[in-house]
GROMACS .gro file of N, CA and C in nm:
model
  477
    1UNK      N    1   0.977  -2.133  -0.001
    1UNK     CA    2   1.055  -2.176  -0.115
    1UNK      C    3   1.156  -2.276  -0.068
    2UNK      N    4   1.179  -2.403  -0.114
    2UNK     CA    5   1.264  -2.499  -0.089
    2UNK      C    6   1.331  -2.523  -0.213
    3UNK      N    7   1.453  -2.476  -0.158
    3UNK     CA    8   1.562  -2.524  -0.299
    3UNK      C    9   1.668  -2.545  -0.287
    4UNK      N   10   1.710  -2.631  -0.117
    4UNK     CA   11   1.788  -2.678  -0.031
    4UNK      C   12   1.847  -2.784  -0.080
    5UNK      N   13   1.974  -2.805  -0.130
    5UNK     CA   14   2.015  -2.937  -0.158
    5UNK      C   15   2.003  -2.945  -0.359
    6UNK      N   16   1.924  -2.860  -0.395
    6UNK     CA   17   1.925  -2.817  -0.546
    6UNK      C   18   2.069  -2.790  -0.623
    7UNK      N   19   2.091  -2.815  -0.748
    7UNK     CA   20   2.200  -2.748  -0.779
    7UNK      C   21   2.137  -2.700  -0.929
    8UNK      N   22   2.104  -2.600  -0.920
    8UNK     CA   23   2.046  -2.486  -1.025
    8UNK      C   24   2.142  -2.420  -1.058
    9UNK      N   25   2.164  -2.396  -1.194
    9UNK     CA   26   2.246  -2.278  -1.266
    9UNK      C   27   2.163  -2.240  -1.371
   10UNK      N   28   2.226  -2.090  -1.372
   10UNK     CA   29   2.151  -1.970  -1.427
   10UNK      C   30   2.245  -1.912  -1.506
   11UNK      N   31   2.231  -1.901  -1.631
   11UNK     CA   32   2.266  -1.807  -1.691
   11UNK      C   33   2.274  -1.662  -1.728
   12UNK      N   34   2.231  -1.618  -1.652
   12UNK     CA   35   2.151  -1.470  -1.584
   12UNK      C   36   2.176  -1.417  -1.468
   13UNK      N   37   2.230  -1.333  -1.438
   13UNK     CA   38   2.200  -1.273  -1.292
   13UNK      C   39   2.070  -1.227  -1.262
   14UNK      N   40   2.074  -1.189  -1.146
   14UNK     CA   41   1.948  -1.201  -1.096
   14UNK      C   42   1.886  -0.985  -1.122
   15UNK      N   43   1.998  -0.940  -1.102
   15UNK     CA   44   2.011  -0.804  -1.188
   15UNK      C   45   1.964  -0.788  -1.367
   16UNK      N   46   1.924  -0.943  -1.440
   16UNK     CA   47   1.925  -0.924  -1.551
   16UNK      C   48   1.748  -0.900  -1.567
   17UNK      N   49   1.773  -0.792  -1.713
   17UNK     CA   50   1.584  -0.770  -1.752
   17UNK      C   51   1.592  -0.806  -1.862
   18UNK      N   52   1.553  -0.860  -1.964
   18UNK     CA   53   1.570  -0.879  -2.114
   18UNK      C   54   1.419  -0.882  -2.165
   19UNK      N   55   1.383  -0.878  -2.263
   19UNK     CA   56   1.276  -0.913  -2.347
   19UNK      C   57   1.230  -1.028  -2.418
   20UNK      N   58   1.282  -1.100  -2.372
   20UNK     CA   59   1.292  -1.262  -2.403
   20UNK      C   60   1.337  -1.313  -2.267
   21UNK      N   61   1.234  -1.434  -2.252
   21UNK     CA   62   1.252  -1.491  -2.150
   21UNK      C   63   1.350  -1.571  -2.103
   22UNK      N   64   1.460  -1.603  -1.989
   22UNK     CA   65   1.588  -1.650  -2.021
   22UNK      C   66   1.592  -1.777  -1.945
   23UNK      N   67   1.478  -1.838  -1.851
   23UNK     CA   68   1.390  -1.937  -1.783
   23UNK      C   69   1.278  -1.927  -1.797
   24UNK      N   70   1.206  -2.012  -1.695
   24UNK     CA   71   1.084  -2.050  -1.721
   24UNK      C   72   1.023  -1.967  -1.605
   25UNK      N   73   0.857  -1.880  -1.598
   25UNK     CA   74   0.853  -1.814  -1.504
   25UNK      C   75   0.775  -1.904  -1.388
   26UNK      N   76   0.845  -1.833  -1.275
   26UNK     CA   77   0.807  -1.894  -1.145
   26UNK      C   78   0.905  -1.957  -1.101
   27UNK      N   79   1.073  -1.943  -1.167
   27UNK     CA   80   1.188  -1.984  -1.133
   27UNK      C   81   1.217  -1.934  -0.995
   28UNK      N   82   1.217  -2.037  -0.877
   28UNK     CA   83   1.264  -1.935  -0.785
   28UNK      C   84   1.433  -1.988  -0.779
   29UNK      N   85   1.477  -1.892  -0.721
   29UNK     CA   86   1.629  -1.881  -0.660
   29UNK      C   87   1.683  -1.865  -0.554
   30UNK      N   88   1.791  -1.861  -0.510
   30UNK     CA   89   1.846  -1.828  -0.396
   30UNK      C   90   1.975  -1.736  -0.451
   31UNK      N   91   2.029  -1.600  -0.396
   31UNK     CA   92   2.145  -1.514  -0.440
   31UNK      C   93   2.182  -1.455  -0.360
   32UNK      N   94   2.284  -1.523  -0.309
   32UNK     CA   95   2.369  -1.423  -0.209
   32UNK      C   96   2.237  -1.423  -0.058
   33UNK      N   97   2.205  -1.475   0.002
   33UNK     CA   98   2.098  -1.529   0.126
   33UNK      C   99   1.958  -1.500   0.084
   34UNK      N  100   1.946  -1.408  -0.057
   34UNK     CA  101   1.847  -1.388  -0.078
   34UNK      C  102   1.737  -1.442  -0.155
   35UNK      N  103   1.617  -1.442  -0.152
   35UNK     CA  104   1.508  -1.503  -0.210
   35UNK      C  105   1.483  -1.441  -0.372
   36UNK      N  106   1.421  -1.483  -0.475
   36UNK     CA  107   1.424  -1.441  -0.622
   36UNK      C  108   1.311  -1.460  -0.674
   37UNK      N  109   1.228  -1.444  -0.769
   37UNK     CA  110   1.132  -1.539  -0.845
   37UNK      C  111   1.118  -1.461  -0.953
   38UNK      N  112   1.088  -1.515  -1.093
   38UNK     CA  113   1.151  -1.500  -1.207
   38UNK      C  114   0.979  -1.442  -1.292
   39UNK      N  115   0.997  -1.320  -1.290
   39UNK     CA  116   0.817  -1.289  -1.335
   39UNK      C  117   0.851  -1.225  -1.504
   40UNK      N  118   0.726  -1.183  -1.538
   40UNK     CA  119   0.677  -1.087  -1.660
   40UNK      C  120   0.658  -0.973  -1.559
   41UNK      N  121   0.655  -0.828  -1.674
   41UNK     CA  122   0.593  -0.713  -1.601
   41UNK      C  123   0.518  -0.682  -1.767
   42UNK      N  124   0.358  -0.757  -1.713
   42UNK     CA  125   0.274  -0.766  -1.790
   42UNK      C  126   0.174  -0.561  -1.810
   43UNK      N  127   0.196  -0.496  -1.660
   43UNK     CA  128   0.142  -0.411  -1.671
   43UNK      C  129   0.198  -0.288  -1.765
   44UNK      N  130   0.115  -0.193  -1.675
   44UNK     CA  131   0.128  -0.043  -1.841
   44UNK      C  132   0.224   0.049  -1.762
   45UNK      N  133   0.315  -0.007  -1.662
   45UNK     CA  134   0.422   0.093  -1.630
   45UNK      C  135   0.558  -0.003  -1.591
   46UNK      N  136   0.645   0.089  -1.594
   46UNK     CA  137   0.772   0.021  -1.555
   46UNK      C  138   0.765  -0.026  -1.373
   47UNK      N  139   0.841  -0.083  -1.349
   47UNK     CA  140   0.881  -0.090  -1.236
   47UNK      C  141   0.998  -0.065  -1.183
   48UNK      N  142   1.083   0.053  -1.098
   48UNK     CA  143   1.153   0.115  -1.119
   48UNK      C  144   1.228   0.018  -0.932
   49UNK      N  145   1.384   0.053  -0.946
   49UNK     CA  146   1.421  -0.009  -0.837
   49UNK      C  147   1.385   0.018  -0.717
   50UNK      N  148   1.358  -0.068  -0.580
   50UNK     CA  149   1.311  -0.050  -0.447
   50UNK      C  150   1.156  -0.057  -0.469
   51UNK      N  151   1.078  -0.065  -0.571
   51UNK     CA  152   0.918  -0.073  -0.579
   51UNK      C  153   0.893  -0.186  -0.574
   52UNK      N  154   0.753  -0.208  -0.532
   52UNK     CA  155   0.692  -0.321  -0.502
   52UNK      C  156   0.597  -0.397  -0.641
   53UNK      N  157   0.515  -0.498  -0.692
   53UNK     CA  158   0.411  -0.499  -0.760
   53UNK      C  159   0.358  -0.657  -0.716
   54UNK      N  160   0.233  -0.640  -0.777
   54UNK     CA  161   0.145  -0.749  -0.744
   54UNK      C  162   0.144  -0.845  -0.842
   55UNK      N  163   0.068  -0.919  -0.844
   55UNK     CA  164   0.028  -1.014  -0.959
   55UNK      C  165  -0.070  -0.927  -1.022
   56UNK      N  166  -0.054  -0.946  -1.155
   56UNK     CA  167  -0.188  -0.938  -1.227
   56UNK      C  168  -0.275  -0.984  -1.283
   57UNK      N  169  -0.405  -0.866  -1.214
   57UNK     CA  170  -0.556  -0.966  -1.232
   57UNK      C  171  -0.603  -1.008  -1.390
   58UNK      N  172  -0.662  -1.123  -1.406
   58UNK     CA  173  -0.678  -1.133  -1.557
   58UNK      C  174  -0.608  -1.224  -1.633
   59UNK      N  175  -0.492  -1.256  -1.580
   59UNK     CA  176  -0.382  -1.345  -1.645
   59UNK      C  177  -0.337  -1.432  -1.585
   60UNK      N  178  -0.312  -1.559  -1.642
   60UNK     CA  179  -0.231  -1.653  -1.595
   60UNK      C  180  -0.064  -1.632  -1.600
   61UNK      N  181   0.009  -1.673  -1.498
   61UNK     CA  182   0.142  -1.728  -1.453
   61UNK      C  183   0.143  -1.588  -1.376
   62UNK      N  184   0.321  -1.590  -1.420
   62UNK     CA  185   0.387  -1.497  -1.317
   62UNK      C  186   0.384  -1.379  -1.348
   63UNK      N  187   0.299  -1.328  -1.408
   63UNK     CA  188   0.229  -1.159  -1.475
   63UNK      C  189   0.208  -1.061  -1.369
   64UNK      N  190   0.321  -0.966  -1.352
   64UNK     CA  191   0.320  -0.905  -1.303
   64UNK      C  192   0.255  -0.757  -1.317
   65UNK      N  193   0.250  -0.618  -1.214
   65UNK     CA  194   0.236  -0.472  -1.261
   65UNK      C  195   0.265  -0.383  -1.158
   66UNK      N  196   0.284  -0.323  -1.133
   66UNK     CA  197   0.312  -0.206  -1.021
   66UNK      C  198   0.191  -0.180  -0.930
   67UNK      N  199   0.194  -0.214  -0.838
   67UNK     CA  200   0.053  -0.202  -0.730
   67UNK      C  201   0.012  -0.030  -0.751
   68UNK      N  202  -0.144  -0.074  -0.777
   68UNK     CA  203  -0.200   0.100  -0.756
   68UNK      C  204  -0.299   0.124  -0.632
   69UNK      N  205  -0.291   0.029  -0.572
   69UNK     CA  206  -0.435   0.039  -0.437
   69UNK      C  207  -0.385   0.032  -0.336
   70UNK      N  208  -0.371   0.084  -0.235
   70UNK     CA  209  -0.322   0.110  -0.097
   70UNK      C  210  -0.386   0.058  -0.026
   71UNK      N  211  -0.324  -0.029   0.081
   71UNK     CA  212  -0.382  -0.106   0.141
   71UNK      C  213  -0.447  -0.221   0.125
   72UNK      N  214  -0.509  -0.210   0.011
   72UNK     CA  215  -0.531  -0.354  -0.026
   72UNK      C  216  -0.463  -0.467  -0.083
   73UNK      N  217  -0.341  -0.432  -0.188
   73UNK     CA  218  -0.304  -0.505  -0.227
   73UNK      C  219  -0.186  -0.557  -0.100
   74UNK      N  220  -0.132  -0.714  -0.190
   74UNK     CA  221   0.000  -0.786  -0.102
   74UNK      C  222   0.118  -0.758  -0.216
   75UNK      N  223   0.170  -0.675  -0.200
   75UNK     CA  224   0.342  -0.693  -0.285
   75UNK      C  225   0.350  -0.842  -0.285
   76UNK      N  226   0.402  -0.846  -0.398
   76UNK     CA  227   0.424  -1.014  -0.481
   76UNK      C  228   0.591  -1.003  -0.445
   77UNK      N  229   0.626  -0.910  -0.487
   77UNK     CA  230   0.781  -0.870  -0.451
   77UNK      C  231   0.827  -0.746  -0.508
   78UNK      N  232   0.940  -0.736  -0.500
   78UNK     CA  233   1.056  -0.590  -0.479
   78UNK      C  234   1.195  -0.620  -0.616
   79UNK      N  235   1.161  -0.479  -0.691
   79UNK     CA  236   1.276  -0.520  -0.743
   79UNK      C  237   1.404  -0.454  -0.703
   80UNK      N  238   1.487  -0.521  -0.715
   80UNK     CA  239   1.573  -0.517  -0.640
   80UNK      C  240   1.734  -0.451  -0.711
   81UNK      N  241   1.734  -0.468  -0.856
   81UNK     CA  242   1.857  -0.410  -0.933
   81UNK      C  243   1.828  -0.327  -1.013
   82UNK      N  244   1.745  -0.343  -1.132
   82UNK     CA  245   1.718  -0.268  -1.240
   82UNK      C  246   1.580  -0.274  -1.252
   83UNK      N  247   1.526  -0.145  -1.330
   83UNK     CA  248   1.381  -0.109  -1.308
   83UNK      C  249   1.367  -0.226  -1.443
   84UNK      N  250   1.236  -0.315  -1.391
   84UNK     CA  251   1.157  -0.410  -1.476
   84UNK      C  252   1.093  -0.340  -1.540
   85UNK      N  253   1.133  -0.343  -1.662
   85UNK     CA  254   1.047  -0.235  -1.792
   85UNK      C  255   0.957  -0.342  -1.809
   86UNK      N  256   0.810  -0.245  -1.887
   86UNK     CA  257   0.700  -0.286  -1.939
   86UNK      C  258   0.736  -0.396  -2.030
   87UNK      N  259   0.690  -0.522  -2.025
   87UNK     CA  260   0.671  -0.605  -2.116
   87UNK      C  261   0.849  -0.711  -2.125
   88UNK      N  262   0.893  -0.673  -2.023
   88UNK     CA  263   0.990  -0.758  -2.007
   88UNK      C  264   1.012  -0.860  -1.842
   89UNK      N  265   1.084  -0.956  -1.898
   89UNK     CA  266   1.134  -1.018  -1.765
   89UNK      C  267   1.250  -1.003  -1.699
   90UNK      N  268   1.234  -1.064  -1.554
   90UNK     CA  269   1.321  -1.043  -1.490
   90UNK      C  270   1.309  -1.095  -1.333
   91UNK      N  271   1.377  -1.041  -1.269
   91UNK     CA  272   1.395  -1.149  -1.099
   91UNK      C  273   1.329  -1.056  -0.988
   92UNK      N  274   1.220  -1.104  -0.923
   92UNK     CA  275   1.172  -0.987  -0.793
   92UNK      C  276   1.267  -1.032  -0.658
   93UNK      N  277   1.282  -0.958  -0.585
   93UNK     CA  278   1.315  -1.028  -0.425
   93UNK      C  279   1.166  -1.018  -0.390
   94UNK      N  280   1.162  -1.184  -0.297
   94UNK     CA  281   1.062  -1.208  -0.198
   94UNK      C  282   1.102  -1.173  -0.118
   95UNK      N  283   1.204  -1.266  -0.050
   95UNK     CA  284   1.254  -1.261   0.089
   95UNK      C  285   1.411  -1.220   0.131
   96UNK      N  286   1.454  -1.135   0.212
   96UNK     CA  287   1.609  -1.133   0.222
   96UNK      C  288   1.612  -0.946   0.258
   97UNK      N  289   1.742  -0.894   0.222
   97UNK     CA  290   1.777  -0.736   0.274
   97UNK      C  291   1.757  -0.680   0.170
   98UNK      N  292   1.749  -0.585   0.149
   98UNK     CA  293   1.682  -0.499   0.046
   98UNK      C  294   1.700  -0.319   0.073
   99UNK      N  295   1.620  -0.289   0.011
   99UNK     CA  296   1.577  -0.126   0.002
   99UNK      C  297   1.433  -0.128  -0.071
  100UNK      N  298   1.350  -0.030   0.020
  100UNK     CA  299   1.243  -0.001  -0.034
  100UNK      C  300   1.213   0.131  -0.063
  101UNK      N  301   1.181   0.195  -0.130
  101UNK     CA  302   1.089   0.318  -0.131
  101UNK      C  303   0.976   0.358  -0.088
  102UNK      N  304   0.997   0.477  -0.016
  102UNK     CA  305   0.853   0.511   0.106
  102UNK      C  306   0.753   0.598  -0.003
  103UNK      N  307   0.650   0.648  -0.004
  103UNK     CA  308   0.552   0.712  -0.006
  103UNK      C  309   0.592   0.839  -0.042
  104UNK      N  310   0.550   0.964  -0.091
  104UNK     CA  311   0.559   1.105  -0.037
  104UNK      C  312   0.434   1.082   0.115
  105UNK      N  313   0.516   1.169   0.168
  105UNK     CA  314   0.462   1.241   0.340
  105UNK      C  315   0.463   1.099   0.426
  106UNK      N  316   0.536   1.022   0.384
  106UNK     CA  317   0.541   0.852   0.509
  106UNK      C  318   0.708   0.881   0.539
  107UNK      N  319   0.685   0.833   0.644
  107UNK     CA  320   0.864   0.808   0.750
  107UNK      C  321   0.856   0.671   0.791
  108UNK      N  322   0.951   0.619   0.818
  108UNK     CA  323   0.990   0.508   0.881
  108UNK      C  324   1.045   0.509   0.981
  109UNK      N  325   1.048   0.383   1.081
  109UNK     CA  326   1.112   0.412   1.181
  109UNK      C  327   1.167   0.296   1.224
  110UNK      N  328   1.262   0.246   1.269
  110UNK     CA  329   1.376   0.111   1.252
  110UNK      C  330   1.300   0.062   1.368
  111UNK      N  331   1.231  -0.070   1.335
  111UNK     CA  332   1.161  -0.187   1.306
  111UNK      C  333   1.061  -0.188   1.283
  112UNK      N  334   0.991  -0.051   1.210
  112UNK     CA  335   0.825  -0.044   1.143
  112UNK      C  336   0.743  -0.192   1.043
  113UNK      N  337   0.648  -0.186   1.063
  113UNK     CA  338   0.611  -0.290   0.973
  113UNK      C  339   0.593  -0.234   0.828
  114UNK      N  340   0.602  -0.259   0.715
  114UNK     CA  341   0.570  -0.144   0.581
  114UNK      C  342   0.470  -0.227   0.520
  115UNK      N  343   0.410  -0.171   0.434
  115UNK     CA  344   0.289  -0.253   0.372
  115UNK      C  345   0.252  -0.132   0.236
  116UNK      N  346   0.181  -0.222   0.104
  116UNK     CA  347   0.170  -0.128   0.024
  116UNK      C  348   0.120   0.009   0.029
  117UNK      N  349   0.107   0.138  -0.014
  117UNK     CA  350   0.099   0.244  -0.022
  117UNK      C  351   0.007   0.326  -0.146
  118UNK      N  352   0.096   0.188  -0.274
  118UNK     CA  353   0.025   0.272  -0.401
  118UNK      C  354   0.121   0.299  -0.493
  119UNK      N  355   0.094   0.237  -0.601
  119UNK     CA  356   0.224   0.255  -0.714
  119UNK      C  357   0.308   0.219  -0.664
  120UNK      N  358   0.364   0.097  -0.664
  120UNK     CA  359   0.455   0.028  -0.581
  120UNK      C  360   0.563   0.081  -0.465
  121UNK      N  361   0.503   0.162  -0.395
  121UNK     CA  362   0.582   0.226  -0.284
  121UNK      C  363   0.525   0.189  -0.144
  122UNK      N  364   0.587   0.245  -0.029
  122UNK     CA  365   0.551   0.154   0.075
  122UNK      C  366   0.554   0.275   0.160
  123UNK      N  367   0.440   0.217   0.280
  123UNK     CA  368   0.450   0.268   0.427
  123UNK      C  369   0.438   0.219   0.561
  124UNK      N  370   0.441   0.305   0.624
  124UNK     CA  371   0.434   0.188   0.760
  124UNK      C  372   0.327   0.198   0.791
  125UNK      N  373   0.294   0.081   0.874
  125UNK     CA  374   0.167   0.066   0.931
  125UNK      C  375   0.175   0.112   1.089
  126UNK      N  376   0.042   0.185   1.076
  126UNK     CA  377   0.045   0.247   1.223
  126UNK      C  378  -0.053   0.221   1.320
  127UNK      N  379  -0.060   0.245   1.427
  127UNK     CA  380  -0.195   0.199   1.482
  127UNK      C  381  -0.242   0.324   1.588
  128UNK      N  382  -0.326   0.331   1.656
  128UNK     CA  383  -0.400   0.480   1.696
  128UNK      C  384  -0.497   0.441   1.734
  129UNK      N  385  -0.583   0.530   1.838
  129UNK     CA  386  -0.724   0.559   1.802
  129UNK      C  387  -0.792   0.671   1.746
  130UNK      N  388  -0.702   0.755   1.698
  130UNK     CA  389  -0.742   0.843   1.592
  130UNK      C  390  -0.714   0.810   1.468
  131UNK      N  391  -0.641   0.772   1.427
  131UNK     CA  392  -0.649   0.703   1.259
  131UNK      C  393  -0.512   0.596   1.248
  132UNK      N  394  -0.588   0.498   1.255
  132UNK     CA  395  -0.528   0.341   1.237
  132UNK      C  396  -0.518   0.338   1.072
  133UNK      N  397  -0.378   0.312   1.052
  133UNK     CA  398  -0.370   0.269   0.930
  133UNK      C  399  -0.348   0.100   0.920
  134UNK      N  400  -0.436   0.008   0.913
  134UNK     CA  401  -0.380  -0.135   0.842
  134UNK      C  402  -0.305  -0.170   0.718
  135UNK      N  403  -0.297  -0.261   0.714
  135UNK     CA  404  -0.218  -0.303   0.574
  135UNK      C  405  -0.163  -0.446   0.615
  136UNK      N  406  -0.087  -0.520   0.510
  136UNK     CA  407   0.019  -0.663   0.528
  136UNK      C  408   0.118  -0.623   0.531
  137UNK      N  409   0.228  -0.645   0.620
  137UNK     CA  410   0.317  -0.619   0.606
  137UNK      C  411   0.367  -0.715   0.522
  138UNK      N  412   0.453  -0.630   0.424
  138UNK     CA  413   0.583  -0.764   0.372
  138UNK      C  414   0.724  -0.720   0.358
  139UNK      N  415   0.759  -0.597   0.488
  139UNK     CA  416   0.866  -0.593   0.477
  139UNK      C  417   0.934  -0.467   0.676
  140UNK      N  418   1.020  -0.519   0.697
  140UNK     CA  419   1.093  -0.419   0.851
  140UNK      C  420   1.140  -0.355   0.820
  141UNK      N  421   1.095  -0.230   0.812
  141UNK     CA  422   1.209  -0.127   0.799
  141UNK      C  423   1.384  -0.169   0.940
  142UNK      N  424   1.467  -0.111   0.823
  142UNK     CA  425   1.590  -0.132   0.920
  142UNK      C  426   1.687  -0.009   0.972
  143UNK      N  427   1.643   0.027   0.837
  143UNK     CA  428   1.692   0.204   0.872
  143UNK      C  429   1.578   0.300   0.883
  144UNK      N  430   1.567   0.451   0.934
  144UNK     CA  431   1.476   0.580   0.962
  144UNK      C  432   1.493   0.569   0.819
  145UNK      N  433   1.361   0.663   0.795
  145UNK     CA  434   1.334   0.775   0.670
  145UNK      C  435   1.229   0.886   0.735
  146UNK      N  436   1.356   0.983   0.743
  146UNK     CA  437   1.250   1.080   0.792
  146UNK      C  438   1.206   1.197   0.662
  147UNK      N  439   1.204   1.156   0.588
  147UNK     CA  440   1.161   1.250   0.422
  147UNK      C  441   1.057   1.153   0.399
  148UNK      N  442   0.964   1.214   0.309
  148UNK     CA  443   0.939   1.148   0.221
  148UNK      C  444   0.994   1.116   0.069
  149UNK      N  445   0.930   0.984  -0.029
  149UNK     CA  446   0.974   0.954  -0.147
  149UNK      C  447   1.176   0.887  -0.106
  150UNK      N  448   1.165   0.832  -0.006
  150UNK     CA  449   1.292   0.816   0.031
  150UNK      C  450   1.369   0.630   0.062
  151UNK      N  451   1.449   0.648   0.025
  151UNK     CA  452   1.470   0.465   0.045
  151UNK      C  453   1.498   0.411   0.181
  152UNK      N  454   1.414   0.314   0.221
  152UNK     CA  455   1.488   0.268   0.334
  152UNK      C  456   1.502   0.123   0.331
  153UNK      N  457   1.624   0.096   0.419
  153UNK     CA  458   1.680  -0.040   0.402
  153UNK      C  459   1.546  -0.131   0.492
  154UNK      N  460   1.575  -0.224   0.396
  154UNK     CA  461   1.460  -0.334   0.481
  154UNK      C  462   1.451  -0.442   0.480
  155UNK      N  463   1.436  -0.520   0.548
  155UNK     CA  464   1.410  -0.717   0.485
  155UNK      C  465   1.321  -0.752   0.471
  156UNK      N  466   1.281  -0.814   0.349
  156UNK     CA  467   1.151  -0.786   0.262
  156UNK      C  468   1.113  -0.951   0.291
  157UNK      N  469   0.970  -0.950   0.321
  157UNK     CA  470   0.935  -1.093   0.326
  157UNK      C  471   0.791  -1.091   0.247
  158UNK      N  472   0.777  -1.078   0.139
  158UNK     CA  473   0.666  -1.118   0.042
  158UNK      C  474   0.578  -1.224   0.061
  159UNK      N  475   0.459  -1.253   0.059
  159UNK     CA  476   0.453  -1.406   0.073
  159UNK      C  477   0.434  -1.500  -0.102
   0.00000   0.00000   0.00000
C-alpha cells in the first residue's frame, strides 16, 4: 500500500461500522502506523473483534465474510475495533499491532507464525514429523496464549 506523501481525510474513524457506505471500497489508509482497507461484510455472519475474514467468492469488490476453512484460506484482514456486522461497512487492519483470537485447544507462543483456523480465528503453525500443520501466515504472535479461544497480541501482515 503506498499512500506516502498523500493527504487523505476521512470523515470516519477507522473504529466506524455504519450501513451506508462512508467512502469508496478499497479505501486504503494509514492510522496511527497502522494499515486499513475499507470493505463490505457481504457474508451470513458478523465479524466480531480480533477475527479474521476473506474475500468473498462470487462477488465483485471489497465483499467480505468470516473465513470457514482452515488452512486454506488467506485472511484478507482483522478487525480491529468493532465487530463488522452482516451487511455493513467498515475498516479491516492489514498490516500493523493488533490482537487476534486463537482457536479453542491452540496456544501461542511469542514469535509463532498464525495462519487461519476457521471462522475467523487463528493458529499457529507448527511443524513435526508427526503432524505438521501448514497454513499462510498473516500474522506473529507477540504475546503467549496458553488457553484456548484467547487473544493474543500480534502484528498482523495480511497480504
Amino acid at each position: 500500500m503506498a499512500v506516502y506523501g498523500s493527504n487523505q481525510y476521512f470523515f470516519e474513524p477507522v473504529s466506524a461500522v455504519t450501513t451506508s457506505p462512508g467512502t469508496d471500497l478499497g479505501t486504503q489508509r494509514i492510522d496511527q502506523g497502522n494499515e486499513f482497507v475499507y470493505v463490505y461484510n457481504g457474508g451470513g455472519a458478523d465479524i466480531s473483534t480480533g477475527r479474521g475474514c476473506v474475500l468473498a467468492t462470487g462477488v465483485s469488490g471489497y465483499t467480505v465474510t468470516v473465513s470457514s476453512v482452515s488452512t486454506v484460506d488467506v485472511m484478507f484482514g482483522v478487525v480491529k475495533y468493532n465487530t463488522l456486522t452482516t451487511g455493513a461497512y467498515g475498516w479491516l487492519q492489514k498490516r500493523g499491532f493488533g490482537s487476534v483470537v486463537m482457536a479453542s485447544a491452540d496456544s501461542a507462543i511469542v514469535g509463532g507464525n498464525l495462519c487461519a483456523a476457521g471462522n475467523g480465528l487463528f493458529r499457529q503453525i507448527t511443524s513435526g514429523a508427526s503432524s505438521p500443520l501448514p497454513g499462510v501466515p498473516v500474522a506473529r504472535a507477540l504475546t503467549e496464549a496458553a488457553s484456548a479461544a484467547s487473544d493474543v497480541g500480534a502484528y498482523i501482515f495480511c497480504p
